[in-house]
Coordinates of C-alpha atoms in Angstrom, one line a residue:
X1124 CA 0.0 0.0 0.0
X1125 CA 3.2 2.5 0.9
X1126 CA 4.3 1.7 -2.4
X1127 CA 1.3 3.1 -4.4
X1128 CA 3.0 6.4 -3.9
X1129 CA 5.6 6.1 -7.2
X1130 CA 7.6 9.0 -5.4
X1131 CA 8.0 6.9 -1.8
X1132 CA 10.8 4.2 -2.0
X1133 CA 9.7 1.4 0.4
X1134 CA 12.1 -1.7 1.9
X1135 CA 10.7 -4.5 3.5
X1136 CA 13.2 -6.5 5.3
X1137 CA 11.9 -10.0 6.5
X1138 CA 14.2 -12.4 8.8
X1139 CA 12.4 -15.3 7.0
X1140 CA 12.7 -16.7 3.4
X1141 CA 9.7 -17.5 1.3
X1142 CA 7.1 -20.0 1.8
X1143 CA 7.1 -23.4 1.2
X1144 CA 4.7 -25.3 -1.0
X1145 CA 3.8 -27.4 2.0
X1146 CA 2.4 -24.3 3.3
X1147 CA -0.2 -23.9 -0.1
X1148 CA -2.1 -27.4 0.9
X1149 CA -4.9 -26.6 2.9
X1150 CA -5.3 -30.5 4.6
X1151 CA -1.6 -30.0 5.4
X1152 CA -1.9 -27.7 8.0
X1153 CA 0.4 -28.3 10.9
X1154 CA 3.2 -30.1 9.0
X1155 CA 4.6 -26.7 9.4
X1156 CA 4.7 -26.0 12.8
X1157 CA 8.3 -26.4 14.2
X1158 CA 9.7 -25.8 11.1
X1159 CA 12.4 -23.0 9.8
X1160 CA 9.3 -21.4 8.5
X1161 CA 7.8 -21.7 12.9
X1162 CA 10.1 -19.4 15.3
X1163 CA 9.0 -22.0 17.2
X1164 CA 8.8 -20.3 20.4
X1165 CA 8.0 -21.8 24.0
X1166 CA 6.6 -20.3 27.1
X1167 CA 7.4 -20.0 30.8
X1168 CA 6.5 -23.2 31.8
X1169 CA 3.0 -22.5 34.0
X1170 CA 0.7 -24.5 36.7
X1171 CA -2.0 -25.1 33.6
X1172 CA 1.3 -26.4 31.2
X1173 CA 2.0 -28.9 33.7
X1174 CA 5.2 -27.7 34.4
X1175 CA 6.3 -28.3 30.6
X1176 CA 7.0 -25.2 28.0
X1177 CA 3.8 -24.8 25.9
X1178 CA 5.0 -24.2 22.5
X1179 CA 3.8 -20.7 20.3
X1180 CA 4.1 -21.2 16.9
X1181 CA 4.8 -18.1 15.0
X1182 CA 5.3 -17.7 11.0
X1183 CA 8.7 -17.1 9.7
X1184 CA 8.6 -15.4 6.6
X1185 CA 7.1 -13.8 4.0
X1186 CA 3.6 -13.7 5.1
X1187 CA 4.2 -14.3 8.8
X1188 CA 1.6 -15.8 10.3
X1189 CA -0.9 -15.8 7.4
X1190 CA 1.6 -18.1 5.6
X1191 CA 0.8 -21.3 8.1
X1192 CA -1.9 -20.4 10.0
X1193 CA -5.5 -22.1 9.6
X1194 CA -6.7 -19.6 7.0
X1195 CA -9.8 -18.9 9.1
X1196 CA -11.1 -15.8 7.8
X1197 CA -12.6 -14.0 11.1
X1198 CA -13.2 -10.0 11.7
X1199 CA -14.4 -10.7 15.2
X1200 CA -17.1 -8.6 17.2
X1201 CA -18.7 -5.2 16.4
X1202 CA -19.1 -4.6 19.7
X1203 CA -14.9 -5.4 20.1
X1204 CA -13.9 -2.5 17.8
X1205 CA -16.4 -0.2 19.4
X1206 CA -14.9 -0.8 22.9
X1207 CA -11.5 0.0 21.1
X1208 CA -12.9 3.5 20.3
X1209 CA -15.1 4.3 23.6
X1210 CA -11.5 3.7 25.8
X1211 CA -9.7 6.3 24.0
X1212 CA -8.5 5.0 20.5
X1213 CA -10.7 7.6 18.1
X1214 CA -12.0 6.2 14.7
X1215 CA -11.4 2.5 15.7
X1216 CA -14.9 1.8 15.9
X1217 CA -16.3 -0.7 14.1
X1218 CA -17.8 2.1 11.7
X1219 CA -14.7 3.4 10.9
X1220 CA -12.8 0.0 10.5
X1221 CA -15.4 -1.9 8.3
X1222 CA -14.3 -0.3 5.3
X1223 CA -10.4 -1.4 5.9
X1224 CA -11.7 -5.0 6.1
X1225 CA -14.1 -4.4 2.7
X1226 CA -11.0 -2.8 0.9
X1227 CA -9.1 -5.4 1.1
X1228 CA -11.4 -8.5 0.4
X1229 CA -12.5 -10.2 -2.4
X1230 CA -15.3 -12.5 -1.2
X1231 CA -16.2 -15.4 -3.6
X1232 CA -18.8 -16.7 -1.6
X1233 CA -21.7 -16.4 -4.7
X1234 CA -24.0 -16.1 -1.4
X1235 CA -22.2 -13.7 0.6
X1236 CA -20.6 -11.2 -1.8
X1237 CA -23.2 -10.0 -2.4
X1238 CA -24.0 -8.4 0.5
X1239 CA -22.2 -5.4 0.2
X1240 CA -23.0 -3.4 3.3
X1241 CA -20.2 -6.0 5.0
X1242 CA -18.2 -7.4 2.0
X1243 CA -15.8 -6.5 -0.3
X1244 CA -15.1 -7.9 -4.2
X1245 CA -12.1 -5.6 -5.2
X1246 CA -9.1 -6.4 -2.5
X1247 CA -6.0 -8.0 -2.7
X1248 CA -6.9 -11.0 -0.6
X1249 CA -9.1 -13.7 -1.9
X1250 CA -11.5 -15.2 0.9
X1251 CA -14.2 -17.7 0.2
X1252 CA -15.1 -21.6 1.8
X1253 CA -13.6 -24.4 1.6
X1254 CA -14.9 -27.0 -1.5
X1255 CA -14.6 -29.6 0.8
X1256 CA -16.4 -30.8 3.6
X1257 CA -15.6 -34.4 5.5
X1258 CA -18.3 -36.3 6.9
X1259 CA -17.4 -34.7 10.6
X1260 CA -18.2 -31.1 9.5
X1261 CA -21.8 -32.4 8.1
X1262 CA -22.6 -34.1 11.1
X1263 CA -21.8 -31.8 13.7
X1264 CA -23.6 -29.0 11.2
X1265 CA -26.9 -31.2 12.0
X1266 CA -26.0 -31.8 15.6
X1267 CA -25.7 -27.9 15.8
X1268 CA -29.0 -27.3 13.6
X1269 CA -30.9 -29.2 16.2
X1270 CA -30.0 -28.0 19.3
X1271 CA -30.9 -24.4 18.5
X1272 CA -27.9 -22.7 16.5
X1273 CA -28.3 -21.2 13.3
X1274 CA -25.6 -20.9 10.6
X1275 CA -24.9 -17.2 10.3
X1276 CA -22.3 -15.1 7.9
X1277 CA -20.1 -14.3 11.3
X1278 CA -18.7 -11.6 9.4
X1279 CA -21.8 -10.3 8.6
X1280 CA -24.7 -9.0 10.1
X1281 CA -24.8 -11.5 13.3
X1282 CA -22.6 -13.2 15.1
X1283 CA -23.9 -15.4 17.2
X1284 CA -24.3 -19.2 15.3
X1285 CA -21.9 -21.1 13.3
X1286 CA -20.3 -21.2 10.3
X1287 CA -18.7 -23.2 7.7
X1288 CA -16.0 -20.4 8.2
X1289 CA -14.6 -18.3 5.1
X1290 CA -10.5 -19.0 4.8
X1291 CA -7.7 -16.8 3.1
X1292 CA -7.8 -19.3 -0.1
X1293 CA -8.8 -19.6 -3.4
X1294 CA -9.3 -23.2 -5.5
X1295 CA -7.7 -24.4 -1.8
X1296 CA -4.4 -22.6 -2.4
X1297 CA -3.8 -20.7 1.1
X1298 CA -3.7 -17.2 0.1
X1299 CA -1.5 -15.6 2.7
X1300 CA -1.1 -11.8 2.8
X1301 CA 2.6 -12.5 0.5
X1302 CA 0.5 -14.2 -1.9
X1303 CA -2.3 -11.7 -1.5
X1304 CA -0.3 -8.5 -1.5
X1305 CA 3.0 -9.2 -2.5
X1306 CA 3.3 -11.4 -5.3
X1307 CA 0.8 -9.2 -7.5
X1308 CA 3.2 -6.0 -7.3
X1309 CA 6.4 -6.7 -6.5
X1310 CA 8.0 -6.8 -10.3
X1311 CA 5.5 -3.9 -11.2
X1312 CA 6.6 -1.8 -8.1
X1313 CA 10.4 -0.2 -8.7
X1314 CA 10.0 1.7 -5.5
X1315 CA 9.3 -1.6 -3.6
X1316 CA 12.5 -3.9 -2.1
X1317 CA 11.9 -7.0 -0.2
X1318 CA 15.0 -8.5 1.1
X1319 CA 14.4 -11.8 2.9
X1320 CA 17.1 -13.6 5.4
X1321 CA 18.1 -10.7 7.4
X1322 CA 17.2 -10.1 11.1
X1323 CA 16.9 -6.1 12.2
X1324 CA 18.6 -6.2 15.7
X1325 CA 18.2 -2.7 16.4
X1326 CA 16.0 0.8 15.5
X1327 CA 18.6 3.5 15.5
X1328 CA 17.0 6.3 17.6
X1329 CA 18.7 9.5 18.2
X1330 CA 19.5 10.4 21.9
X1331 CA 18.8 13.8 21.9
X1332 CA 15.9 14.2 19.8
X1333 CA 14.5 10.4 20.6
X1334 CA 13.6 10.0 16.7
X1335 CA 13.9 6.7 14.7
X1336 CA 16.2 7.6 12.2
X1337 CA 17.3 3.8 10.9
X1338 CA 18.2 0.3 12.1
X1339 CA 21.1 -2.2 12.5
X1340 CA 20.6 -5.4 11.0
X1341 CA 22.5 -9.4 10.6
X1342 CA 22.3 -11.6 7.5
X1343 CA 20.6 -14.6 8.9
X1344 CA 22.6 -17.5 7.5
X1345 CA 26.2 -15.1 8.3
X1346 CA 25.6 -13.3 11.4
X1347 CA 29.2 -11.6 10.5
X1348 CA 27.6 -9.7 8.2
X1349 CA 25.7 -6.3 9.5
X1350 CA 24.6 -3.1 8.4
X1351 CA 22.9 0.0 8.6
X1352 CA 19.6 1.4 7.1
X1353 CA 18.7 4.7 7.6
X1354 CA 15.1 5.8 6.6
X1355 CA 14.2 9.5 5.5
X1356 CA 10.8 9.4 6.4
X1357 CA 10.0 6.3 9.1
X1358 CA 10.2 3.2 10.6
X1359 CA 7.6 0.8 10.8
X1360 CA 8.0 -2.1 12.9
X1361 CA 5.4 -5.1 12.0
X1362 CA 7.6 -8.5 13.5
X1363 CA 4.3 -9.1 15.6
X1364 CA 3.5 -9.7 19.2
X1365 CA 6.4 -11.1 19.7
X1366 CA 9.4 -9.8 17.9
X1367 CA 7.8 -6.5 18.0
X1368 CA 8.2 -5.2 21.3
X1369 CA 11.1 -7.5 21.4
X1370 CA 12.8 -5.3 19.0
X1371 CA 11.6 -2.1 20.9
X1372 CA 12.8 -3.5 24.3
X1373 CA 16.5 -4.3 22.6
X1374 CA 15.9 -0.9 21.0
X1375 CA 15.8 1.0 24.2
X1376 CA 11.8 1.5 24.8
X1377 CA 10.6 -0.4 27.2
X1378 CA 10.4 -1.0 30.7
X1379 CA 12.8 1.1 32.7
X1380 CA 12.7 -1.7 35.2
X1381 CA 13.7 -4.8 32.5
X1382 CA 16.5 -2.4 30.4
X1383 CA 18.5 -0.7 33.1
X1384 CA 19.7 -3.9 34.5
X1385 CA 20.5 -5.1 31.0
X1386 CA 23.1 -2.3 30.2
X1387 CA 20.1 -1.2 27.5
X1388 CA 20.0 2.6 27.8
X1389 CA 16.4 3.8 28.5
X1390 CA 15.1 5.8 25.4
X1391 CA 11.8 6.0 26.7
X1392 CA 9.7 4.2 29.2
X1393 CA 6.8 2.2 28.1
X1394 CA 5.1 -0.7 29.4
X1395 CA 6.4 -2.8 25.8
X1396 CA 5.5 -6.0 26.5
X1397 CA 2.7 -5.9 28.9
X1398 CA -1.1 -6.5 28.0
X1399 CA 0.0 -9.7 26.2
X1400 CA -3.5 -12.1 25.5
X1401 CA -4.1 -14.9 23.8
X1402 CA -7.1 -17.4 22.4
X1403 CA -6.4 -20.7 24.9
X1404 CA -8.3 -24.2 25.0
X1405 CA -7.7 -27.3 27.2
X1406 CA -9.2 -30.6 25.8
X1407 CA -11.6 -31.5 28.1
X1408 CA -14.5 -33.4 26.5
X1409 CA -14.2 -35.3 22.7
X1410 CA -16.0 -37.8 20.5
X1411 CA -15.3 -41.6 19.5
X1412 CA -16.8 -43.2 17.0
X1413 CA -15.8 -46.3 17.3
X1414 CA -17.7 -47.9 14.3
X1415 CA -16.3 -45.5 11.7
X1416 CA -14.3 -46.9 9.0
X1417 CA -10.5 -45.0 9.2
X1418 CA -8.8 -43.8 5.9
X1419 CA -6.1 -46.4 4.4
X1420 CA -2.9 -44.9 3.1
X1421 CA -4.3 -46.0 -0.6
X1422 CA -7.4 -43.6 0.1
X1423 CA -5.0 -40.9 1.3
X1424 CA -3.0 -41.0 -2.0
X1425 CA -6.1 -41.1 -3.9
X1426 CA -7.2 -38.0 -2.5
X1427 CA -4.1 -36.4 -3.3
X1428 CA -4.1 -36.7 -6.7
X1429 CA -7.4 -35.5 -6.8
X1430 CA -6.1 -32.3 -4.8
X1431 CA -3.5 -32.5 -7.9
X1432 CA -5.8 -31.6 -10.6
X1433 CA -6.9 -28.2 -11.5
X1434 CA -10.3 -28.7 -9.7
X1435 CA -9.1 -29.4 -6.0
X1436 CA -11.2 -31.5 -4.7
X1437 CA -10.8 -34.4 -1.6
X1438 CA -9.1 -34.4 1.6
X1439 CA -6.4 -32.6 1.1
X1440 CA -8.8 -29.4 -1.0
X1441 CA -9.5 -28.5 3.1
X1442 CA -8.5 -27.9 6.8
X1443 CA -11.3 -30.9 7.7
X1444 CA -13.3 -30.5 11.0
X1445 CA -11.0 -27.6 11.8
X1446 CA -13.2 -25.2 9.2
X1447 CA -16.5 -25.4 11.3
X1448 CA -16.9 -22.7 14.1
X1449 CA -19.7 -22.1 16.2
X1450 CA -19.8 -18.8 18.4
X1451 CA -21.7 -19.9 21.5
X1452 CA -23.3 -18.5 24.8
X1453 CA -22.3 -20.1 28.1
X1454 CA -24.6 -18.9 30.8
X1455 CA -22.1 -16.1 32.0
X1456 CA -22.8 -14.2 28.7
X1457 CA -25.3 -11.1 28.0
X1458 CA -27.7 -13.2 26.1
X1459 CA -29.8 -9.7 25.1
X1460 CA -26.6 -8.8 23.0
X1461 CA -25.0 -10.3 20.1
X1462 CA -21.6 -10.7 21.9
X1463 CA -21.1 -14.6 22.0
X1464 CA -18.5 -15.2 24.8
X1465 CA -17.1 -18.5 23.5
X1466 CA -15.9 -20.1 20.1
X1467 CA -16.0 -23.3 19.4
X1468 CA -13.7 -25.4 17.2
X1469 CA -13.1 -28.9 16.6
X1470 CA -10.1 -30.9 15.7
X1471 CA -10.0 -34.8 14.6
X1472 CA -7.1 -37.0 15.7
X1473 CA -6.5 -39.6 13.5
X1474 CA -6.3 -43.0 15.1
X1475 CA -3.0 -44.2 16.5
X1476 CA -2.3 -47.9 14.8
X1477 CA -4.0 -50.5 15.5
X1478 CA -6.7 -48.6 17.4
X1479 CA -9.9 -48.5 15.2
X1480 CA -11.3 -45.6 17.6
X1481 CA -11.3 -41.8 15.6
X1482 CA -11.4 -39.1 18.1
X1483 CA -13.3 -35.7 17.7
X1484 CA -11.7 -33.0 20.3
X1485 CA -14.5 -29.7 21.2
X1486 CA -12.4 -27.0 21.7
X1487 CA -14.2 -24.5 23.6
X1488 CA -12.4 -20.9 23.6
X1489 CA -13.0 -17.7 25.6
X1490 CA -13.4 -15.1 23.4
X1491 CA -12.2 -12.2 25.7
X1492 CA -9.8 -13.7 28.4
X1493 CA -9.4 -11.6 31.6
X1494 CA -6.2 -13.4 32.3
X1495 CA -3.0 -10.8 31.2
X1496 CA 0.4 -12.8 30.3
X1497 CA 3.7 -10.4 29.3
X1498 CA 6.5 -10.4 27.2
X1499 CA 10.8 -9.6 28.6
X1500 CA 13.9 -10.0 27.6
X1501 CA 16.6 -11.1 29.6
X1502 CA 19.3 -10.3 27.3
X1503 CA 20.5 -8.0 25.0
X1504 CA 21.6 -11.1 22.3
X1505 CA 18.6 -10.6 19.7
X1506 CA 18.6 -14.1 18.8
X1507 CA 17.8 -15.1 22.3
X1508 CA 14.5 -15.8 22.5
X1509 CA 12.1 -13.3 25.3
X1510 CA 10.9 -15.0 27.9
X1511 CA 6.8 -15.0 27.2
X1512 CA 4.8 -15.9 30.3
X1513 CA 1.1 -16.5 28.6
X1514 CA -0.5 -16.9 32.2
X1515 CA -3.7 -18.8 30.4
X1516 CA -6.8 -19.1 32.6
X1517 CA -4.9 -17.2 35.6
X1518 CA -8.6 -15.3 36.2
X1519 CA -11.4 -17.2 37.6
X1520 CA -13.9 -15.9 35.5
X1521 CA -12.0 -17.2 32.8
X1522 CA -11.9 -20.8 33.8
X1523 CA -15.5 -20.6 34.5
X1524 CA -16.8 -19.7 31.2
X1525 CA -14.6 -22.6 29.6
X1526 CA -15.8 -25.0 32.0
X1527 CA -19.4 -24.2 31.1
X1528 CA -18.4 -24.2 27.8
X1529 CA -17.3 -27.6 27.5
X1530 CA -21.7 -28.4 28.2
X1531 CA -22.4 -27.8 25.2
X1532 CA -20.8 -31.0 23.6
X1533 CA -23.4 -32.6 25.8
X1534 CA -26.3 -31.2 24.3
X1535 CA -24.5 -32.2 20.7
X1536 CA -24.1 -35.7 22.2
X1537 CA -28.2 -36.2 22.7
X1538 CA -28.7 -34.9 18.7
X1539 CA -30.1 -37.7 16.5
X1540 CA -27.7 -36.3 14.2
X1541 CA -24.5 -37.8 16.1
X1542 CA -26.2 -40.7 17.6
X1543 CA -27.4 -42.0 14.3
X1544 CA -23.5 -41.6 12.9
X1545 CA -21.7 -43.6 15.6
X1546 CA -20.6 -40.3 17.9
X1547 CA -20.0 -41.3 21.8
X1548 CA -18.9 -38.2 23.8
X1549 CA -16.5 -39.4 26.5
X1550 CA -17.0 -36.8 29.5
X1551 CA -14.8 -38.4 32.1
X1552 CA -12.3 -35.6 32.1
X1553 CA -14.7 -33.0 31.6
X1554 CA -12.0 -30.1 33.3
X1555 CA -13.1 -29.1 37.0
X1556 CA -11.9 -25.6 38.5
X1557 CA -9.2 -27.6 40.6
X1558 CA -7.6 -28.9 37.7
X1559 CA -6.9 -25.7 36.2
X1560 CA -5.6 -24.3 39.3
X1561 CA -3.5 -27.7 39.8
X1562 CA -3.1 -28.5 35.9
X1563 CA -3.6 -32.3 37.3
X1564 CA -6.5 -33.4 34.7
X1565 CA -5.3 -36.8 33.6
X1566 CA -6.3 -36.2 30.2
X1567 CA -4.6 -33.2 29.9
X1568 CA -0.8 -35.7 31.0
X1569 CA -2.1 -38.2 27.8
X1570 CA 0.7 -37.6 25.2
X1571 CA -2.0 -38.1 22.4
X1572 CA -3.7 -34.5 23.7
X1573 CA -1.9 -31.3 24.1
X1574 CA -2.3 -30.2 28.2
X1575 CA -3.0 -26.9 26.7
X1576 CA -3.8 -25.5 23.3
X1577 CA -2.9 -21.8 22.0
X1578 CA -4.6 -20.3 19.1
X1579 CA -1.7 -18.3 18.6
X1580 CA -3.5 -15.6 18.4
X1581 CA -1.2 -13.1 20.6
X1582 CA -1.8 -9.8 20.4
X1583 CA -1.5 -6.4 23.0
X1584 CA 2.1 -6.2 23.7
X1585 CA 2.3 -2.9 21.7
X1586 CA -0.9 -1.5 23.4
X1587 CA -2.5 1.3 21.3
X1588 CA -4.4 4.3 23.4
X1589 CA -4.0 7.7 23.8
X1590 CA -1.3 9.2 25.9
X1591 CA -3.7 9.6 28.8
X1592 CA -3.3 6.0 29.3
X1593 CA -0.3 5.2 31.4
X1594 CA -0.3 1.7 29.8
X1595 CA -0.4 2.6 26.2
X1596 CA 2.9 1.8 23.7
X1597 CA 1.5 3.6 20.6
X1598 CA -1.7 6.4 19.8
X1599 CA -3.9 6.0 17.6
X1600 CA -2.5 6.8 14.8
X1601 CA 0.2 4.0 15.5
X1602 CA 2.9 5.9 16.3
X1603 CA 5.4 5.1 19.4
X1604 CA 4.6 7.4 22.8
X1605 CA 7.8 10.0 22.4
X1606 CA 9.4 8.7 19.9
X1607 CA 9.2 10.2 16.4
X1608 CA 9.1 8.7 13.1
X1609 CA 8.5 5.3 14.8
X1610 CA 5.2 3.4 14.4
X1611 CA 4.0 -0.1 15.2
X1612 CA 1.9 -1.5 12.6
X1613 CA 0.6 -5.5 13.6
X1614 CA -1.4 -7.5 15.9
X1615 CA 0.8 -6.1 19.1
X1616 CA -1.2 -3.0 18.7
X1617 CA -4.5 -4.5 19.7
X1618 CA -5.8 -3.1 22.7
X1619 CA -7.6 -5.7 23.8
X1620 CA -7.8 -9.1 22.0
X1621 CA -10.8 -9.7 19.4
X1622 CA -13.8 -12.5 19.1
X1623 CA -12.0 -14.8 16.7
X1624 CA -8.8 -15.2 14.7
X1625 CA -6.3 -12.2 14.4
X1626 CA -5.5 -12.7 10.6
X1627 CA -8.4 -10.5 9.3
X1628 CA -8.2 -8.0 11.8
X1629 CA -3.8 -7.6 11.2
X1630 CA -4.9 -7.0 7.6
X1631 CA -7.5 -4.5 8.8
X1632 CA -4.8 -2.8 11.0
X1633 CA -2.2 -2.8 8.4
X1634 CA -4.8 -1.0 5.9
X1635 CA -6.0 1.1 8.4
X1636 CA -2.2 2.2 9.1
X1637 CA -0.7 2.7 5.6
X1638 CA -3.5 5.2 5.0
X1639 CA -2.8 7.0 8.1
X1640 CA 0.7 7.2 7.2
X1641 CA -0.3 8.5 3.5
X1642 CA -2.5 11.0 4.9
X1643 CA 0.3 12.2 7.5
X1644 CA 2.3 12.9 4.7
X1645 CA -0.5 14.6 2.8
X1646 CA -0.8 11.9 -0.1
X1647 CA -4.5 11.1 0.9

């Protein structure tokens, strides 16, 4: 978007390289994960982790995130942006930031894009369904249909429902936000320079008139090798909840408190790093269906090649179960409101060998967590990674609502629909209020089930507000609190965290930004 202005030059530099053609294959998703493409990050080991480091699995690369994510296409809330606005953080409402989401989509839903008032048909980024639906996703649609929830556009009108959800693809090739963006441009662009491989260790900020003026940076694969950029106009960080305030902490803004005993001199104190939050799940109730018929590696080929051909179809032509979502109220929510206070997911395990038994594990997530996790560094090396203590389900009211949650794959468990097909739900470690504060669930110590499950969908360690607001990192308009010519444009920005997945709303923000850059410098 920067480079749209033939008379700006813009450089993009990326730690990552590209991304892989694993990545492209919807049913692969999570063969990623842990990857050179996965920063692979773990954090301080918790209570709820079971003492173990739960791992945080952030892209690395063009694309970030969006380049191995789930694809789940997901503004979140009305009412989420509107809250932005009311505490401080002016034309963030959901008004305003409705036409940043509609600029850059092109919907190809036949029965959504046409509702114009919420969708758009001209951006970059192509979002539509799935082709493919496995036998799971139809079930638990009719196990949903007859206990009361309707299927909704959630990024329409009304939330509250499910949804065969929308995802960043199109003909199931993930579309991530290099794909979307990039690709299109970059040989049309001469003002626009991506260099990939090389780490920025540093923002270069003057002393004396605390103003971003360049930054230090490494090769990646020859850390001998490092520079200097300077920058005549800015510098936009946009590594993400992570490396962002990482960056600004190594930088010298940040917490008087973490720097000074580093040796980091204190260019301004901000609370970097606070506010961090976070989608979290524990398994607690699943699914067997103990009479289903599992796929054979012949069928898995099969369906492969049929993901191979210009029409995508099969398996592999979808995330599975993963693509249904249904945005529930557990009895702690304001029913009179469409402000659903839990997402559901699902997620099949395939059966381990010789065990005929397919599992089907309800994921029920809190859609705005109380509990408040942070982001330090405890060393000035910037390939160390920051200690992140996530702090999941640290509030009461937190654990509550997902233990309420979990009832609802009770009422799907008495549907004819689920019955009929085979479904047992197997409640035995439904999670109690003790196990959360003792992480001592036995289900949660089984090797086949992760003790706890991030979304990764960080977000807040950058707050946004206005200056009034002793916790804020950046205004409104993105920029860093006393430093000039330094802005913060990604999901670290978020003032609180959203009611679904973050990779909608970082494009919004990212839109939303580059126009407020263009009209600081009068070019809008």
């Amino acid at each position: 978007r920067l480079s749209e202005i033939p008379q700006w030059s813009v450089l993009l530099l990326e730690a990552g390289g590209e991304e892989p053609f694993l990545a492209d294959v919807p049913g692969f998703l999570g063969f990623t994960w842990g990857t050179r493409v996965d920063w692979r990050y773990e954090g301080v080991p918790g209570v709820i982790c079971g003492g173990v480091p739960c791992p945080i699995t952030r892209g690395k690369g063009l694309g970030g995130s969006s380049s191995i994510n789930a694809m789940l296409y997901i503004r979140g809330n009305k009412m989420d942006y509107d809250y932005w606005a009311r505490t401080g953080n002016t034309d963030w409402d959901f008004e305003h930031v409705l036409q940043y989401f509609k600029k850059s989509e092109n919907n190809l839903d036949p029965d959504i894009r046409g509702d114009t008032e919420y969708h758009g048909v001209d951006g970059y980024l192509n979002v539509g369904r799935f082709p493919y639906q496995n036998e799971d996703v139809n079930h638990l649609v009719e196990a949903l249909r007859e206990i009361g929830y309707a299927e909704v556009d959630c990024n329409g009108k009304q939330q509250s429902g499910f949804m065969i959800a929308q995802a960043t693809q199109k003909n199931s090739i993930r579309q991530s936000t290099n794909r979307a963006f990039l690709e299109p441009i970059l040989k049309r662009r001469p003002n626009l320079k991506v260099v990939t491989n090389v780490r920025v260790t540093k923002i270069l900020i003057h002393p004396q008139s605390v103003a971003a003026y360049g930054v230090e940076y490494v090769l990646e694969g020859n850390r001998h090798v490092a520079g200097s950029i300077f920058a005549t106009k800015e510098v936009i960080v946009s590594g993400g909840a992570v490396n962002s305030p990482q960056l600004l902490m190594l930088s010298g803004v940040g917490p008087k408190e973490v720097l000074q005993p580093l040796g980091i001199p204190v260019m301004k104190d901000l609370k970097v790093g606070e506010n961090l939050q976070d989608h979290a799940s524990t398994p607690g109730v699943f699914f067997t269906r103990e009479k289903h018929k599992t796929s054979q590696l012949s069928d898995i080929l099969m369906d492969f090649l049929k993901y191979s051909e210009p029409k995508k179809e099969g398996l592999w032509a979808s995330t599975g179960v993963n693509q249904l979502i249904a945005y529930i109220n557990t009895k702690y929510a304001n029913k009179s409101i469409d402000h659903p206070d839990v997402m559901g997911f699902f997620i099949h395990l395939n059966p381990k060998e010789g065990n005929e038994i397919d599992k089907v594990v309800f994921f029920p997530t809190v859609l705005r967590p109380k509990s408040r996790g942070k982001i330090i560094i405890n060393s000035t090396d910037p390939f160390s990674s920051p200690l992140i203590y996530q702090n999941y389900f640290s509030e009461l009211d937190d654990i509550k609502i997902h233990i309420d949650a979990c009832n609802i794959a009770k009422q799907l468990a008495e549907t004819s629909a689920l019955k009929n097909a085979g479904y047992v739900l197997n409640t035995t470690f439904l999670p109690t209020e003790n196990d959360f504060k003792t992480g001592k669930n036995p289900l949660w110590r089984d090797p086949e089930f992760s003790t706890l499950f991030s979304n990764f969908h960080l977000c807040g360690t950058c707050k946004m507000g206005p200056y009034s607001d002793r916790n804020a990192v950046v205004d409104p308009a993105l920029r860093v609190h006393g430093v000039a010519r330094l802005r913060v444009i990604d999901a670290s920005v978020m003032p609180y965290i959203v009611s679904g997945n973050l990779n909608a709303p970082t494009v919004m923000i990212a839109e939303k930004g580059a126009d407020i850059i263009k009209r600081h410098w009068r070019h809008l």
